[in-house]
Coordinates of C-alpha atoms in Angstrom, one line a residue:
M1 CA -164.5 -97.6 36.3
A2 CA -165.9 -97.2 39.7
A3 CA -168.9 -95.6 40.3
R4 CA -169.6 -93.1 43.2
G5 CA -169.2 -95.0 46.5
T6 CA -166.9 -97.3 45.3
S7 CA -163.1 -97.9 45.5
A8 CA -162.7 -101.0 43.1
S9 CA -161.8 -101.4 39.4
V10 CA -163.6 -103.8 38.5
P11 CA -167.4 -102.9 37.3
A12 CA -170.0 -105.4 37.8
G13 CA -170.9 -107.8 34.5
S14 CA -166.9 -107.5 33.4
M15 CA -165.7 -110.1 35.2
W16 CA -163.8 -112.8 32.5
C17 CA -162.7 -116.7 32.4
C18 CA -159.4 -117.8 31.1
L19 CA -158.9 -121.6 31.3
P20 CA -155.2 -121.5 31.6
W21 CA -155.0 -125.8 30.3
A22 CA -157.5 -125.7 27.9
C23 CA -154.1 -124.4 25.7
C24 CA -152.1 -126.9 26.1
G25 CA -154.5 -129.6 24.6
E26 CA -154.2 -131.4 21.1
G27 CA -154.3 -129.2 18.6
G28 CA -154.4 -126.0 20.7
T29 CA -153.4 -122.9 18.8
G30 CA -152.4 -121.2 22.3
H31 CA -155.0 -118.7 22.2
I32 CA -158.4 -119.0 24.3
P33 CA -160.9 -117.2 23.9
L34 CA -162.2 -115.2 27.0
K35 CA -165.6 -116.1 28.0
E36 CA -168.3 -113.6 30.5
M37 CA -169.3 -114.9 33.5
P38 CA -172.6 -114.6 34.7
S39 CA -173.1 -111.5 36.4
V40 CA -175.5 -110.7 39.7
A41 CA -178.7 -109.1 38.8
L42 CA -182.4 -108.7 40.0
D43 CA -184.1 -111.5 39.1
T44 CA -187.6 -110.9 37.4
Q45 CA -188.4 -114.8 38.6
R46 CA -188.2 -113.2 42.3
M47 CA -190.0 -110.0 42.1
G48 CA -193.4 -108.5 43.6
T49 CA -196.4 -108.7 41.2
D50 CA -196.2 -104.7 41.2
V51 CA -192.3 -104.8 40.6
V52 CA -190.8 -103.7 37.7
I53 CA -186.9 -104.7 36.4
V54 CA -184.7 -102.7 33.8
K55 CA -181.6 -101.7 32.7
N56 CA -180.9 -105.1 31.9
G57 CA -181.8 -106.5 35.3
R58 CA -179.7 -103.1 37.0
R59 CA -182.4 -101.1 38.6
V60 CA -185.6 -102.2 40.0
C61 CA -188.9 -99.8 39.9
G62 CA -192.8 -100.5 41.0
T63 CA -194.1 -101.1 44.7
G64 CA -192.8 -104.5 45.6
G65 CA -189.0 -106.4 46.8
C66 CA -187.0 -108.2 44.2
L67 CA -184.5 -110.8 45.0
A68 CA -180.9 -110.6 43.2
N69 CA -180.6 -113.9 41.2
A70 CA -177.7 -115.5 42.9
P71 CA -177.3 -116.3 47.1
L72 CA -175.3 -115.5 49.2
H73 CA -172.7 -118.4 49.0
Q74 CA -169.3 -117.0 50.0
N75 CA -168.3 -115.8 53.5
K76 CA -168.3 -112.4 53.3
S77 CA -169.9 -111.3 50.6
Y78 CA -170.5 -106.7 49.1
F79 CA -173.1 -105.2 47.0
E80 CA -174.2 -101.7 46.6
F81 CA -177.4 -100.1 45.3
K82 CA -177.1 -96.1 44.2
I83 CA -180.6 -94.0 45.4
Q84 CA -182.1 -92.5 41.9
S85 CA -185.1 -91.0 43.4
T86 CA -185.9 -90.5 47.0
G87 CA -189.2 -92.1 48.9
I88 CA -189.9 -95.9 50.4
W89 CA -187.0 -98.0 49.6
G90 CA -184.9 -101.0 51.5
I91 CA -181.9 -102.9 51.4
G92 CA -180.6 -106.5 52.6
V93 CA -180.4 -110.1 52.3
A94 CA -183.2 -112.1 53.0
T95 CA -184.3 -115.7 52.3
E96 CA -186.3 -117.2 49.5
K97 CA -189.4 -117.2 51.4
V98 CA -189.6 -113.6 51.9
N99 CA -193.0 -112.0 50.5
L100 CA -192.1 -109.6 48.0
N101 CA -195.3 -108.1 48.0
Q102 CA -195.6 -107.1 51.7
I103 CA -193.5 -103.7 52.1
P104 CA -191.6 -102.6 54.3
L105 CA -189.5 -105.3 53.8
G106 CA -187.8 -106.9 58.0
R107 CA -191.2 -107.7 59.4
D108 CA -190.5 -111.2 59.6
V109 CA -187.7 -113.9 60.1
N110 CA -186.8 -114.0 56.3
S111 CA -185.6 -110.2 56.2
L112 CA -182.8 -107.8 57.5
V113 CA -183.0 -105.0 55.8
L114 CA -182.1 -101.4 56.1
R115 CA -185.4 -99.0 55.4
N116 CA -185.0 -95.2 53.9
D117 CA -185.4 -94.1 57.4
G118 CA -182.0 -95.3 58.4
A119 CA -183.3 -97.9 60.7
L120 CA -182.4 -101.9 60.5
Y121 CA -185.1 -104.6 60.7
Y122 CA -184.8 -108.0 61.2
N123 CA -188.1 -110.2 62.6
N124 CA -189.9 -106.4 63.0
D125 CA -187.2 -105.5 65.6
E126 CA -185.3 -102.2 65.1
K127 CA -181.8 -104.2 65.4
N128 CA -179.7 -100.8 64.3
R129 CA -180.2 -97.7 63.3
L130 CA -177.8 -95.1 60.8
P131 CA -176.6 -91.7 62.4
A132 CA -179.3 -88.9 62.2
N133 CA -176.6 -87.2 60.2
N134 CA -176.7 -89.6 57.7
L135 CA -179.8 -90.7 56.5
P136 CA -179.4 -91.2 52.7
Q137 CA -180.2 -89.3 50.0
E138 CA -181.2 -89.3 46.2
G139 CA -177.5 -89.5 44.4
D140 CA -176.0 -91.4 47.8
V141 CA -174.8 -95.4 47.7
V142 CA -175.9 -97.4 49.9
G143 CA -173.3 -99.7 50.7
I144 CA -173.6 -103.6 52.5
T145 CA -171.7 -106.2 53.7
Y146 CA -172.8 -110.1 54.7
D147 CA -170.4 -112.5 57.0
H148 CA -173.4 -114.7 57.4
V149 CA -173.8 -114.0 60.9
E150 CA -173.4 -109.6 60.5
L151 CA -175.1 -107.1 58.1
N152 CA -172.9 -103.7 58.2
V153 CA -173.7 -100.6 56.1
Y154 CA -171.9 -98.8 54.3
L155 CA -172.9 -94.6 52.8
N156 CA -171.0 -93.6 49.7
G157 CA -167.9 -95.3 50.9
K158 CA -168.1 -95.0 54.2
N159 CA -168.7 -97.7 57.4
M160 CA -171.7 -96.1 59.3
H161 CA -170.6 -99.0 62.6
C162 CA -174.5 -100.4 62.8
P163 CA -173.8 -103.8 62.6
A164 CA -176.7 -105.9 62.5
S165 CA -177.9 -109.8 62.7
G166 CA -180.6 -113.1 63.3
I167 CA -181.1 -113.7 59.5
R168 CA -180.1 -117.6 59.2
G169 CA -180.1 -119.5 56.7
T170 CA -179.6 -119.0 51.7
V171 CA -179.7 -115.5 51.4
F172 CA -179.9 -112.9 48.6
P173 CA -179.5 -109.6 48.4
V174 CA -183.0 -108.1 48.7
V175 CA -184.3 -104.6 47.1
Y176 CA -188.0 -103.1 47.7
D177 CA -188.8 -99.7 46.7
S178 CA -191.7 -97.6 45.8
A179 CA -188.9 -94.9 44.3
W180 CA -186.2 -96.2 41.8
L181 CA -183.4 -97.9 42.9
S182 CA -180.1 -99.0 40.5
V183 CA -178.0 -102.1 40.9
L184 CA -174.1 -100.8 40.4
A185 CA -172.0 -103.4 42.3
M186 CA -171.2 -106.5 43.1
L187 CA -167.7 -105.6 44.1
I188 CA -164.3 -106.4 46.0
P189 CA -164.2 -102.2 47.7
A190 CA -160.5 -101.7 49.2
R191 CA -162.6 -100.7 52.2
A192 CA -163.6 -103.5 52.9
S193 CA -161.2 -105.8 51.0
S194 CA -162.4 -109.7 53.2
F195 CA -165.4 -109.7 51.4
S196 CA -165.8 -111.3 48.1
L197 CA -167.8 -110.9 44.8
I198 CA -171.5 -112.6 45.0
G199 CA -172.7 -114.6 42.5
V200 CA -169.9 -115.5 40.5

């Protein structure tokens, strides 16, 4: 069930775990129940005071920022959001020290974000910008790849070729808005097959 802009077939929150060695123990039936792995979602403990998280941690509304509930530990990670309505928003990565009440993010060393105007900001410096004819609109899917050095942006599955870097340390996916944004997935898309599922 791939969303618009994704080519992966594994929906977020649908990762399953099976322990093959468990069936071989004494008294085993040969059948092992599958256990759902924890899904990556927006963290209601790490969000701005005027942020509201709905849809089981998959949609942010209100004003302010919110971190995901899992850091980006893998060497290469991918996540994406769908823009549900226009307004002021940002998507990227941030450390736990980011001020989620002060938007837009990207003003200091604690966040690297794509803003609604197509600019990528880190430490109050514009690091790159999407082409003017490719600014995200309502209904578009914005994907982010991050390899602990460089952040890249995808728009509806297409690489925008506008990398940005600078942030250091343990980072989390972050989103801020005064529009509605929905987490679509934290996936392994075919277009970025060397990137890994985050948080699981």
